[in-house]
Coordinates of C-alpha atoms and ligand atoms in Angstrom, one line a residue:
Chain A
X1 CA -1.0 20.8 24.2
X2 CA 0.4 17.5 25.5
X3 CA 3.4 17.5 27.2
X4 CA 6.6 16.9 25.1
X5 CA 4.7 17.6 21.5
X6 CA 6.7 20.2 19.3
X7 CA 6.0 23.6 19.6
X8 CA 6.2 25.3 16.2
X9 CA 8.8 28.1 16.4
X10 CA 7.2 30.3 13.7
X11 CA 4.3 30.5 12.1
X12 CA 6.1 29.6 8.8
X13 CA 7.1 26.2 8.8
X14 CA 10.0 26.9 9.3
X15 CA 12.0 24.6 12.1
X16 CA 10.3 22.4 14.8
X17 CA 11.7 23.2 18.5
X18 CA 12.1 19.3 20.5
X19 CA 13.5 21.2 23.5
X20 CA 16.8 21.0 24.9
X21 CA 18.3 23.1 21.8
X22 CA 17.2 20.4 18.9
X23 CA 14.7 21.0 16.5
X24 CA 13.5 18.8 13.2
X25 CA 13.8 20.6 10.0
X26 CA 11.6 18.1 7.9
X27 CA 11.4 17.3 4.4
X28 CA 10.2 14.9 2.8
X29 CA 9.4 13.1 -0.9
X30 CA 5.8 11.6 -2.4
X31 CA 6.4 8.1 -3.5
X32 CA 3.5 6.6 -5.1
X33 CA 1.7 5.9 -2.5
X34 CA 3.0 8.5 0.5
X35 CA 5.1 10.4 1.7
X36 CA 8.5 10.0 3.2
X37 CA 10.4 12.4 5.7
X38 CA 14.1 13.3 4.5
X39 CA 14.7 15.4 7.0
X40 CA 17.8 16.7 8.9
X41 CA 17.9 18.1 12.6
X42 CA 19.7 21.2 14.2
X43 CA 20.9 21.0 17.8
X44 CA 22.4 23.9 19.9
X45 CA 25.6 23.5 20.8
X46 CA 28.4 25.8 22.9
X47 CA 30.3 26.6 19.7
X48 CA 27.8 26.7 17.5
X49 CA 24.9 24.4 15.0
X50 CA 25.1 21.2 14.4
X51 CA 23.1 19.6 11.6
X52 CA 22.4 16.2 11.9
X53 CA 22.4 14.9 8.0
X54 CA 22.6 17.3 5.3
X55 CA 19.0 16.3 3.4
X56 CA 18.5 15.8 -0.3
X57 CA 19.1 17.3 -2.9
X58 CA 15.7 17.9 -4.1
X59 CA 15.5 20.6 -0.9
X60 CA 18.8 22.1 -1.1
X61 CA 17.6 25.5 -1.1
X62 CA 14.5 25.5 1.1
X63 CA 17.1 23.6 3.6
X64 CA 19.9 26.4 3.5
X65 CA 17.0 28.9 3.9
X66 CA 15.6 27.4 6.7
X67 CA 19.1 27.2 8.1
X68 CA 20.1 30.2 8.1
X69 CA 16.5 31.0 9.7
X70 CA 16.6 29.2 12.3
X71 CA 20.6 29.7 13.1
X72 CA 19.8 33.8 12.6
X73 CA 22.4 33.9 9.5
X74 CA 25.0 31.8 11.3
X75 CA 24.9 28.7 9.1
X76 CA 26.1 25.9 10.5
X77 CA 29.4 24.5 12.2
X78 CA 29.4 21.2 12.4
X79 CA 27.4 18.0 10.3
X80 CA 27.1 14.4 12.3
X81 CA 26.2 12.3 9.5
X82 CA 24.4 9.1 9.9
X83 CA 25.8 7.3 7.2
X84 CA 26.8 8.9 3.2
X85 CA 23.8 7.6 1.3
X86 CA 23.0 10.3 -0.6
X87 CA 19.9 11.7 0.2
X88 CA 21.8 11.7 4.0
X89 CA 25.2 13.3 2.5
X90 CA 24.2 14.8 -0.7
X91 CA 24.1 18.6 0.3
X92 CA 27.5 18.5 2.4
X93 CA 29.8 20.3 -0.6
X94 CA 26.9 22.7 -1.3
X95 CA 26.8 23.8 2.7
X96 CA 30.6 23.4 2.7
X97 CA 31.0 26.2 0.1
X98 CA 27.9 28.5 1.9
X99 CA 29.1 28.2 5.3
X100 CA 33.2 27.4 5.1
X101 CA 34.8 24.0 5.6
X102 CA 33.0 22.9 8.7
X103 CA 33.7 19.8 10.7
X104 CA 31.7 16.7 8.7
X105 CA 31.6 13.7 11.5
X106 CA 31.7 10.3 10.0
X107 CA 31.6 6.9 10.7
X108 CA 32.9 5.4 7.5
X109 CA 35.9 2.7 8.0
X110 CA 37.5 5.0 4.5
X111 CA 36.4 8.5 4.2
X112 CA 38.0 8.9 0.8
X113 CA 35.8 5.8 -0.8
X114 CA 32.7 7.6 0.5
X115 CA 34.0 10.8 -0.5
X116 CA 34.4 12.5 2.3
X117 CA 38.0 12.8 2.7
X118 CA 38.1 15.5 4.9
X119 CA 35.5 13.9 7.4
X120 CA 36.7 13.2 11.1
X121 CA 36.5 9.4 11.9
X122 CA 34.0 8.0 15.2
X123 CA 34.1 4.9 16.1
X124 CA 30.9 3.0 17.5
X125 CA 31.3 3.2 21.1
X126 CA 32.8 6.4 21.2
X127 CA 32.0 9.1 23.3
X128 CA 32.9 12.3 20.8
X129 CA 32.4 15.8 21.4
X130 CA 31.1 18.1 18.6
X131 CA 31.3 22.0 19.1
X132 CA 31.4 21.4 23.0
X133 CA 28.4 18.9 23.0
X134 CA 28.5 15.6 23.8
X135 CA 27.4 12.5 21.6
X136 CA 27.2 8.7 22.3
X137 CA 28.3 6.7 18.8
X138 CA 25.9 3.6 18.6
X139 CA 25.7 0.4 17.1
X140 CA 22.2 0.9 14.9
X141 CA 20.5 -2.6 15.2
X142 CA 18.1 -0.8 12.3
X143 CA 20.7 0.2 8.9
X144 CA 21.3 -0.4 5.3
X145 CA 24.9 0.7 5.2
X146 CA 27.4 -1.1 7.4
X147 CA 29.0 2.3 8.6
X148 CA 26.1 3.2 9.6
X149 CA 25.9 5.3 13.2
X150 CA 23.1 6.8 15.3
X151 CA 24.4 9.3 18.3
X152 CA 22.8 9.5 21.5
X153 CA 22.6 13.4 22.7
X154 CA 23.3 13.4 26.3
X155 CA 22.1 17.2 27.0
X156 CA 18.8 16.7 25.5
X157 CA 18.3 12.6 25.8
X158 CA 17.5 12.8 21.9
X159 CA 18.4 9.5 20.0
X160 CA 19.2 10.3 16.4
X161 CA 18.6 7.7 13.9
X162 CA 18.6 6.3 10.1
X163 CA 17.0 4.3 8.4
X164 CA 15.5 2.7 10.8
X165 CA 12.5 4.3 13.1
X166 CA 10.8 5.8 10.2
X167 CA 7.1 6.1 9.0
X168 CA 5.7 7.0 6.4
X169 CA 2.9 9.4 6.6
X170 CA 0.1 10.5 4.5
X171 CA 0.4 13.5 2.7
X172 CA -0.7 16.7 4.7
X173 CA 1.1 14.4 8.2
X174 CA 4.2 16.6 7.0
X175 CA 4.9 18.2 10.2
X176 CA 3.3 16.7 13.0
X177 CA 5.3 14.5 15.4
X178 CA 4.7 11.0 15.7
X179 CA 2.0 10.4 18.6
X180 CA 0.0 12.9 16.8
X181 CA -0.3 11.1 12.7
X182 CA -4.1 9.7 12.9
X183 CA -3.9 5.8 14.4
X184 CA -5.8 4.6 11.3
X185 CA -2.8 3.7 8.9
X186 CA 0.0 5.0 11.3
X187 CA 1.2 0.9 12.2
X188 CA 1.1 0.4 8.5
X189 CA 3.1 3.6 7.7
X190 CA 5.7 1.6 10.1
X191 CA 5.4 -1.3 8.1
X192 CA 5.5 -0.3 4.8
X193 CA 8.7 1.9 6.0
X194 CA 10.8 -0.9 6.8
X195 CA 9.4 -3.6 4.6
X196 CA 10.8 -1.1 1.4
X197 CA 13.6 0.4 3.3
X198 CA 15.6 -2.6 5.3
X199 CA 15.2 -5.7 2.6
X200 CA 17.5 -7.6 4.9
X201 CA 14.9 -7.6 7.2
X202 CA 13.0 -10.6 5.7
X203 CA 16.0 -12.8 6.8
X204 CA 15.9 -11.3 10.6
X205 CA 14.7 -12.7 13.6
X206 CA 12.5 -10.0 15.0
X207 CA 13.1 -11.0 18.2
X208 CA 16.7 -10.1 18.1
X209 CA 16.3 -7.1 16.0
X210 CA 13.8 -6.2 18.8
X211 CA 16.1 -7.5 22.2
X212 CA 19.1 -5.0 20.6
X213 CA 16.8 -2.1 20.2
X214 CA 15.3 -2.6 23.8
X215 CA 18.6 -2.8 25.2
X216 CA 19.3 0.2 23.5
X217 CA 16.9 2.4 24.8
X218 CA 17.5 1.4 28.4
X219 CA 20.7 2.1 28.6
X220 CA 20.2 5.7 26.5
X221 CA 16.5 6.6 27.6
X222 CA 15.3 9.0 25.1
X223 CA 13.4 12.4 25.5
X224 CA 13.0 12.0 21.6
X225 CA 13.8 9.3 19.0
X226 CA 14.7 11.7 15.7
X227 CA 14.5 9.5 12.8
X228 CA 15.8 11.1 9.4
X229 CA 12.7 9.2 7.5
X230 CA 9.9 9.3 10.2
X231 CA 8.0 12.3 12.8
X232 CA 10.0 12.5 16.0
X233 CA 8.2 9.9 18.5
X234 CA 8.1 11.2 21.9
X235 CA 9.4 9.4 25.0
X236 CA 6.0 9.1 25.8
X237 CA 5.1 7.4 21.9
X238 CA 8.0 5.3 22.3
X239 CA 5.8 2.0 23.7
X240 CA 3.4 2.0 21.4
X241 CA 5.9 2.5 18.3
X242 CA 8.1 -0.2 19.8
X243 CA 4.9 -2.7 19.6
X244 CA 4.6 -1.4 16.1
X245 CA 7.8 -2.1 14.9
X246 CA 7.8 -5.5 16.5
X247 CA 4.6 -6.4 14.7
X248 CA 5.9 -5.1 11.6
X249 CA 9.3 -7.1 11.8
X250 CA 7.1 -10.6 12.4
X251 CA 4.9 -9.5 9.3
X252 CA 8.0 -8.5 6.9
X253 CA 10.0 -11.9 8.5
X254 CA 6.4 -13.9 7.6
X255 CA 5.9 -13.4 4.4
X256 CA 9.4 -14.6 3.5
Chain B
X1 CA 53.7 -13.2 -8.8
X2 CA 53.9 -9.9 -9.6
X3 CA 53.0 -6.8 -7.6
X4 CA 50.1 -4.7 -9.2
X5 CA 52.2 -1.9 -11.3
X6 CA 54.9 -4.3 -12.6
X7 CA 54.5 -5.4 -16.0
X8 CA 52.8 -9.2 -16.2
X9 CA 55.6 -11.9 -16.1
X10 CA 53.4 -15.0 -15.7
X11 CA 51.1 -16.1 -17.5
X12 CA 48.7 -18.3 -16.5
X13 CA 48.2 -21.2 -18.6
X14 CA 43.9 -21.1 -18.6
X15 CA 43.8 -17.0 -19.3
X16 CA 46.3 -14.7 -20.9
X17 CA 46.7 -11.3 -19.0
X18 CA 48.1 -9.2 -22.0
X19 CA 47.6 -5.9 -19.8
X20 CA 47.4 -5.7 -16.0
X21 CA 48.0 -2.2 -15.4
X22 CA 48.9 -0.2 -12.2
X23 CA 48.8 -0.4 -8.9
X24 CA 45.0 -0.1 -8.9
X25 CA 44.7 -0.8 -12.4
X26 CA 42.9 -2.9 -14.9
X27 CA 42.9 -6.4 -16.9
X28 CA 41.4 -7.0 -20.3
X29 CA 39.4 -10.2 -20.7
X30 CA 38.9 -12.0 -16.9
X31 CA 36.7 -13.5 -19.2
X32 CA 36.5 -13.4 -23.2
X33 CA 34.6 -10.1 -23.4
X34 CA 34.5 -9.4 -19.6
X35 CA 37.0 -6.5 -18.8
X36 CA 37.9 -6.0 -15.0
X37 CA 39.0 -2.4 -13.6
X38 CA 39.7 -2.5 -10.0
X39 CA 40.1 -0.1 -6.9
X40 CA 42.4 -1.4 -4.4
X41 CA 41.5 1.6 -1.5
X42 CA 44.3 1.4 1.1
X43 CA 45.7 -1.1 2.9
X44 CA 43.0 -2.1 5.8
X45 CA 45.4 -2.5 8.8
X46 CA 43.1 -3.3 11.0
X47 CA 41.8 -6.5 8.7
X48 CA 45.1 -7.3 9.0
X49 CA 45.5 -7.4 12.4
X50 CA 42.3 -9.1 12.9
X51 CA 42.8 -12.1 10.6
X52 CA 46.6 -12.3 12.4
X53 CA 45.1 -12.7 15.4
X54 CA 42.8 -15.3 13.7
X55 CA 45.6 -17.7 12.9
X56 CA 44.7 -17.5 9.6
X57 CA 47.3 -18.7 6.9
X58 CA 46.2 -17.1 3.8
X59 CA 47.8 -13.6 4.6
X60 CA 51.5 -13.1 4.8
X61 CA 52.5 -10.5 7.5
X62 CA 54.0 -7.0 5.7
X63 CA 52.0 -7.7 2.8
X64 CA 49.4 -4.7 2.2
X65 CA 45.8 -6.1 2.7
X66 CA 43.1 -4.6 0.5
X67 CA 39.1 -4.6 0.5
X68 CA 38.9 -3.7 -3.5
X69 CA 36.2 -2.4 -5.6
X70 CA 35.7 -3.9 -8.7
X71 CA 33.9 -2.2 -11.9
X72 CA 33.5 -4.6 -15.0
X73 CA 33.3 -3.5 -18.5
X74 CA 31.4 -6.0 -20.9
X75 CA 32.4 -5.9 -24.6
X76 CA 29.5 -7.9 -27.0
X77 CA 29.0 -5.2 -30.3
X78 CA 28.0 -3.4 -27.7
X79 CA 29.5 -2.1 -24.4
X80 CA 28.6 -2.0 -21.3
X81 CA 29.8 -1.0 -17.5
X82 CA 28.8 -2.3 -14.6
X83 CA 29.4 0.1 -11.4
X84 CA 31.7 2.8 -11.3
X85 CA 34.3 2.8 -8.6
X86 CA 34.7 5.2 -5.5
X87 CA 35.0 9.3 -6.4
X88 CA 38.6 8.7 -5.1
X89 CA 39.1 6.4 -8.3
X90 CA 37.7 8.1 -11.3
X91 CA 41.2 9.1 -11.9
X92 CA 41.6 5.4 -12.7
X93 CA 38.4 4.7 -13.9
X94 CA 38.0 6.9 -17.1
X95 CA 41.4 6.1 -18.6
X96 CA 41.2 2.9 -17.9
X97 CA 37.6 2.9 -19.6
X98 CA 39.3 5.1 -22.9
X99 CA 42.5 2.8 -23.1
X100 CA 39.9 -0.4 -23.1
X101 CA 37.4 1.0 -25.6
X102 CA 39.4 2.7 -27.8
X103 CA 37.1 4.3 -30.1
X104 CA 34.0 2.4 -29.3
X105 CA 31.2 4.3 -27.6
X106 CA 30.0 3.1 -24.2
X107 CA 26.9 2.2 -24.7
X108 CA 25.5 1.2 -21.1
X109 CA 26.2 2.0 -17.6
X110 CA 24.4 -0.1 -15.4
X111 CA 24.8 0.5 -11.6
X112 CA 24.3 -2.2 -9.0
X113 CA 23.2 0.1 -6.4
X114 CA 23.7 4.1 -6.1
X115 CA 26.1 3.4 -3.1
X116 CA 28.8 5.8 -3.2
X117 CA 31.7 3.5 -3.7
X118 CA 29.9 1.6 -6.4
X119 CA 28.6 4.7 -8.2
X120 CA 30.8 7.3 -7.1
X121 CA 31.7 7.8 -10.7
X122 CA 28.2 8.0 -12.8
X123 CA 28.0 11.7 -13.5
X124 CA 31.7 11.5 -14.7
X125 CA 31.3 8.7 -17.0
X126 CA 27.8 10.0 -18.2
X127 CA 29.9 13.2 -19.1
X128 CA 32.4 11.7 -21.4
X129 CA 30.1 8.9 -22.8
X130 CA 27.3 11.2 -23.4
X131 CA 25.3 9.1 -26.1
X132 CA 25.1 6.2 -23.0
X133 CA 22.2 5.0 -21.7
X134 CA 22.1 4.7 -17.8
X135 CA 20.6 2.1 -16.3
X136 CA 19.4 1.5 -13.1
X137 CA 17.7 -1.2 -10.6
X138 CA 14.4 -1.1 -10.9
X139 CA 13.6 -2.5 -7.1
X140 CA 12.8 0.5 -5.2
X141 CA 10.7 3.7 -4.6
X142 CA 13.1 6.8 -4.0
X143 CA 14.7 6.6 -7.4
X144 CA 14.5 10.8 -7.7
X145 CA 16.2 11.0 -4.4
X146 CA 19.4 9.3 -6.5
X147 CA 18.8 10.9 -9.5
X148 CA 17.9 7.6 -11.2
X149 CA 14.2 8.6 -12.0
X150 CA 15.2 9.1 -16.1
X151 CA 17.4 6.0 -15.7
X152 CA 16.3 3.3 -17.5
X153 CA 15.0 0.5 -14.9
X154 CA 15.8 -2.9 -15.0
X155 CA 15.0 -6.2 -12.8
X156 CA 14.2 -9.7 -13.1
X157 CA 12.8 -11.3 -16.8
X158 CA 14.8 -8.2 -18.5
X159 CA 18.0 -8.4 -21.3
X160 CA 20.2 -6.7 -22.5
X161 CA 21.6 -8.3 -26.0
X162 CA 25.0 -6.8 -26.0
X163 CA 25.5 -8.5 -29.5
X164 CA 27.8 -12.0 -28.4
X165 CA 27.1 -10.8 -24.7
X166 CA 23.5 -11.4 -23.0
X167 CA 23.1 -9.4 -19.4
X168 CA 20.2 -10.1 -17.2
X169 CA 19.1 -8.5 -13.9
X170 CA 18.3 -11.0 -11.5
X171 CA 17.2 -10.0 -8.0
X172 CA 20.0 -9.5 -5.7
X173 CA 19.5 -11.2 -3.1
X174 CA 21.4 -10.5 -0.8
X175 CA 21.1 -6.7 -1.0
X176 CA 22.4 -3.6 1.2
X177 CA 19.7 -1.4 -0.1
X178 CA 16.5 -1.1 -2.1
X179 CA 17.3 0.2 -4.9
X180 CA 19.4 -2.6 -6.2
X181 CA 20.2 -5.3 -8.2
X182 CA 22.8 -7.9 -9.5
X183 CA 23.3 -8.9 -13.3
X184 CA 24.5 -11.8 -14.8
X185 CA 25.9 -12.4 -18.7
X186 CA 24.4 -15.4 -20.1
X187 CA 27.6 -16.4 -22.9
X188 CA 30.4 -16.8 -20.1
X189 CA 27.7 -17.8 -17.9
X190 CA 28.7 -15.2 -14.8
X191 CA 26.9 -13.6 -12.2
X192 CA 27.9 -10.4 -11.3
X193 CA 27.4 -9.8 -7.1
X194 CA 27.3 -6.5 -5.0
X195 CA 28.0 -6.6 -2.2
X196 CA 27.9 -10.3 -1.6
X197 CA 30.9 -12.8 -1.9
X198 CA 34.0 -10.0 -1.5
X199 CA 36.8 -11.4 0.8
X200 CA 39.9 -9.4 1.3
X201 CA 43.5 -9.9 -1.1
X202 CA 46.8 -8.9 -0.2
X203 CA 50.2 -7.4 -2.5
X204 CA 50.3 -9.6 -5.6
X205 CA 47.0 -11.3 -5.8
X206 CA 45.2 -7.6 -7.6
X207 CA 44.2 -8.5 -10.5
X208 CA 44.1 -12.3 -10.0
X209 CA 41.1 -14.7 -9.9
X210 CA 41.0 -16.8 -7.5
X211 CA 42.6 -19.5 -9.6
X212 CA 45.6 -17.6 -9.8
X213 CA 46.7 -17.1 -6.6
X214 CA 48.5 -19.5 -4.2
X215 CA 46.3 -18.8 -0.8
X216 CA 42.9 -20.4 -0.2
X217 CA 39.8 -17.9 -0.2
X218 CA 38.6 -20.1 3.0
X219 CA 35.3 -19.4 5.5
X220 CA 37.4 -17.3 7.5
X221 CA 38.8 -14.7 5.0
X222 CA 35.2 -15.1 3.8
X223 CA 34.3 -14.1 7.5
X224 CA 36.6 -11.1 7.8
X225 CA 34.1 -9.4 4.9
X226 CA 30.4 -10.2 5.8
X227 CA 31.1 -9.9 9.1
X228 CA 31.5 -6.4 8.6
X229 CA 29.4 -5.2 5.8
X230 CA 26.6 -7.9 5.9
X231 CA 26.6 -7.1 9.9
X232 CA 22.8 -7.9 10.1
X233 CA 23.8 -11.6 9.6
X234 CA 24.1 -11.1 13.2
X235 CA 20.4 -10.5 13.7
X236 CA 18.7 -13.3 11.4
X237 CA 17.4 -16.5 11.7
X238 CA 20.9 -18.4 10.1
X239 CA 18.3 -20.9 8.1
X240 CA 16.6 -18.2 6.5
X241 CA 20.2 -17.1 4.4
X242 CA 21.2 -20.4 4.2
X243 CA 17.8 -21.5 2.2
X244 CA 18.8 -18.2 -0.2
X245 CA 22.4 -19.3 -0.7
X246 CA 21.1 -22.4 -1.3
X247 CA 19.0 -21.7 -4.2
X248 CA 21.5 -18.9 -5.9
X249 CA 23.8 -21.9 -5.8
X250 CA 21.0 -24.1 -7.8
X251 CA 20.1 -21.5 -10.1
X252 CA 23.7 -20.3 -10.9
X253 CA 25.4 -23.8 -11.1
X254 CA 28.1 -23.5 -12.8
X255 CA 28.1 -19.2 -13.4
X256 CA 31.6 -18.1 -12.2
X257 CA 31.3 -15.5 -9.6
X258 CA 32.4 -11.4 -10.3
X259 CA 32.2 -9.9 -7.1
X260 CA 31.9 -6.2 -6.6
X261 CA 34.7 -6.3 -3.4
X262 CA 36.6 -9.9 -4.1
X263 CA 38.6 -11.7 -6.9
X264 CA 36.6 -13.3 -9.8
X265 CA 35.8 -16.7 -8.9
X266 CA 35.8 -19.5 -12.2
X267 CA 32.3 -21.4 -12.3
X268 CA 34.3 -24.6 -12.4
X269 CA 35.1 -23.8 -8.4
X270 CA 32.2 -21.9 -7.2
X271 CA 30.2 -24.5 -5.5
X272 CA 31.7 -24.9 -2.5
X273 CA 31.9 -21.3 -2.1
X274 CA 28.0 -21.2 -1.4
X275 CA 28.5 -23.8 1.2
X276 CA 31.3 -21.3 2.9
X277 CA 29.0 -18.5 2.7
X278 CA 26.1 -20.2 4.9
X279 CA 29.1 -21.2 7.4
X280 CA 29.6 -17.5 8.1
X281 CA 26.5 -16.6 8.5
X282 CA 26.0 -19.3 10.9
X283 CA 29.0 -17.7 12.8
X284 CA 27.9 -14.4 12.6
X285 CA 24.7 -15.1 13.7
X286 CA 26.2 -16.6 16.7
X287 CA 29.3 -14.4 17.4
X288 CA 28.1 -11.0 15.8
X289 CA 29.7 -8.3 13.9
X290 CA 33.6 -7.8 13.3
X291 CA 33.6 -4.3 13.0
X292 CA 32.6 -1.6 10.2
X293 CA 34.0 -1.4 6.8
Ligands
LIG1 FE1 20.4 4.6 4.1
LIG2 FE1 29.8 -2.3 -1.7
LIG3 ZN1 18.0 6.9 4.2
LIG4 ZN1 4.9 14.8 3.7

């Protein structure tokens, strides 16, 4: 086994360990063509789980099962969401009434238009600490909604993010982190991810989209980049799906 | 002027407002047959602050300053309603939507985008209409993930004949997502845009159009909103927008504008509001994002 890939936990499939108390519960969706991840992450902290996301709807139940697995019938106490698009928020009031009114993290400018009045405000650039763990709140150069965050976990150097960062993957590439999808058809699965996921993206300049997402990743080096629509890409993956994502972001910007 | 709640003193001369209710509330006919019901959210202090600070001369200080979302309700022989509102306004929403359509069924709800402030509502107004017919952009692959995958899809070269009222679906282009789209209705000529062309209005301009308000809806106040929630202007190549704007302002010539987060805009002044647009994306692209909405 190379160094950094996942070790599966259990033989089930039930919750992917990353190290340093995260793991990747992943889910994902056919479209027509592929699949695409809709997963959610738990991370280990002092006072208790943290899930990062609340999934889809579609896997409500296999999500609270795995949960509840993999937190040994704790449930969680805390959810970081990236930004309330549904299939990133849908599940909160479900888990809210299984596991109690738990602290929902949000980076909206109005809760209540989101509906999520009861969420606790971050601001980008914050520094905000959830169940004794600490998170960096980012500026995602890579998002459909403006509220959008991703958080930087110092303990574990883990960089969660959504939308962007995902791929899409063939189906049976469920589980597998991203170094590890076959290289035939893993650029395109890049591609066709941010092509149908960021639209603004034919109007970028990939070259900037690209300089903010360097910078990024210098000043927070990560162990793992977690995307909520992609495998995990290991620190070690992270060149190659950078060059990727770059030659995806001058094909999407070409064509329009 | 009259603050949103107070019964409607003036009148302006080119469109009678015979109900403007509440402070969050909703007007019959912004146009003959286009009903507007709006959600003011709360007062957005730190907008306010931030076009102070600008110089700006549009916004009086004290006045509440709101972002608002705006759901339209089209009346032809048929009916039809475009978005929904946040979940903190179906409280306003559904009697708004009973006062207006009395006993007439609702026939159509068409979503822009399944954005939570913009659709927060569907499942409510799908409960009380039941015989309507939801429809949805057809732009997009995760349709299921939204529970749009029995909605029925629409895009560009579809029609809805509303009897009097025509709606199309052209592509929005300027969108925040991929499942989305704009509309326009063909008999009043408007165009109907989410999230594009909202711009902040303060205590006695709800309800208003732009001609009906005594402050100018300049670049800056346009600023103050895209800077925010088109924040990747701040990563594009300015020319690329500017050659979009450009052409929605060829195609649409003479359409009055019905934002989803702005006042309605008559088609008579709508042109130079294109050319505004591509000067804030020029600044954005060269000063970056104001902040998060
Ligand atoms: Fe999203
Ligand atoms: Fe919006
Ligand atoms: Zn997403
Ligand atoms: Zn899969």
């Amino acid at each position: 086994m190379r160094a950094g890939a996942p070790r599966d936990r259990a033989r089930t499939v039930s919750v992917i360990d990353l190290g340093g108390g995260v793991s990747w519960v992943h889910e994902c969706f056919p479209e027509t063509d592929a699949h695409i991840h809709v997963s959610v992450y738990l991370v280990e902290a002092p006072e208790g789980a943290i899930l990062m996301d609340s999934g889809s709807f579609h896997h409500r139940q296999r999500l609270a099962d795995r949960i509840r697995d993999a937190t040994a019938g704790r449930g969680i106490g805390a959810i970081v969401l990236s930004h309330s698009d549904y299939p990133h928020s849908g599940n909160i009031p479900a888990f809210r009434r299984d596991w109690g009114d738990f602290e929902i993290i949000a980076s909206c400018g109005d809760p209540d238009l989101q509906g999520l009045p009861y969420a606790r405000r971050t601001k980008i650039g914050d520094v905000t600490e959830v169940l004794g763990r600490r998170f960096v709140v980012l500026d995602p150069p890579l998002a459909d909604r403006n509220h959008t965050t991703w958080v930087y976990d110092e303990a574990s150097r883990t960089l969660f993010v959504a939308d962007g960062f995902g791929t899409l993957h063939a189906p049976g590439a469920c589980d597998i982190d991203w170094g590890r999808i076959p290289e035939d058809g893993r650029a395109e699965g890049v591609h066709e991810f941010h092509a149908q996921t960021l639209p603004w993206l034919r109007y970028a300049d990939p070259d900037r989209v690209m300089g903010a997402l360097h910078a990024m990743l210098e000043k927070h080096p990560p162990a793992w980049i977690a995307p909520i629509h992609g495998p995990p890409i290991a620190e070690a993956d992270v060149p190659r799906y950078m060059a990727d994502l770059s030659d995806a972001l001058t094909r999407i910007a070409e064509r329009n | 002027m009259n603050e949103p709640g107070s019964d409607t003193e003036t009148t302006p001369a080119a469109a009678p407002m015979p109900a403007a209710r509440t402070g969050a509330g909703w007007r019959r006919d912004v146009w003959p047959g286009i009903h507007w019901i709006q959600e003011l959210g709360g007062h957005r202090a730190g907008i306010a602050r931030a076009v102070l600070e600008s110089g700006a001369d549009w916004y009086r200080p004290g006045n509440e300053l709101y972002v608002p979302q705006n759901a339209y309700l089209l009346t032809g022989e048929r009916t039809l309603l475009w978005d929904t509102l946040s979940p903190a306004s179906g409280h306003i929403l559904l009697p708004a939507l009973e006062e207006l359509l009395g006993e007439r069924p609702l026939d159509y709800l068409a979503l822009s985008h399944p954005d939570v402030p913009h659709a927060g509502n569907t499942m409510q107004v799908l409960r009380r209409y039941p015989q309507c017919q939801l429809v949805a952009p057809a732009a997009g692959e995760t349709h299921a993930l939204y529970h749009l995958d029995d909605a029925m899809k629409v895009g560009p070269g579809d029609e809805i004949d509303l009897g009097g009222l025509r709606v199309r679906f052209p592509e929005a282009t300027f969108l925040d997502a991929a499942i989305h789209t704009w509309m326009s209705e063909e008999a009043t000529r408007t165009l109907f845009t989410v999230d594009w062309m909202g711009f902040p209005h303060q205590s006695g301009e709800s309800l208003r159009r732009t001609d009906e308000i005594d402050t100018v809806v300049d670049v800056g106040r346009l600023e103050e909103f895209h800077s925010r929630v088109m924040f990747w202007f701040q990563y594009v190549h300015p020319h690329k927008v500017t050659a979009a704007t450009d052409a929605l302002a060829v195609q649409f010539a003479g359409y009055g504008l019905a934002p989803a987060h702005g006042l309605p805009i008559p088609g008579e002044d709508a042109a130079p509001y294109y050319e505004r647009m591509n000067e804030v994306v020029r600044r954005v692209a060269a000063g970056g994002r104001g902040g998060v909405l």
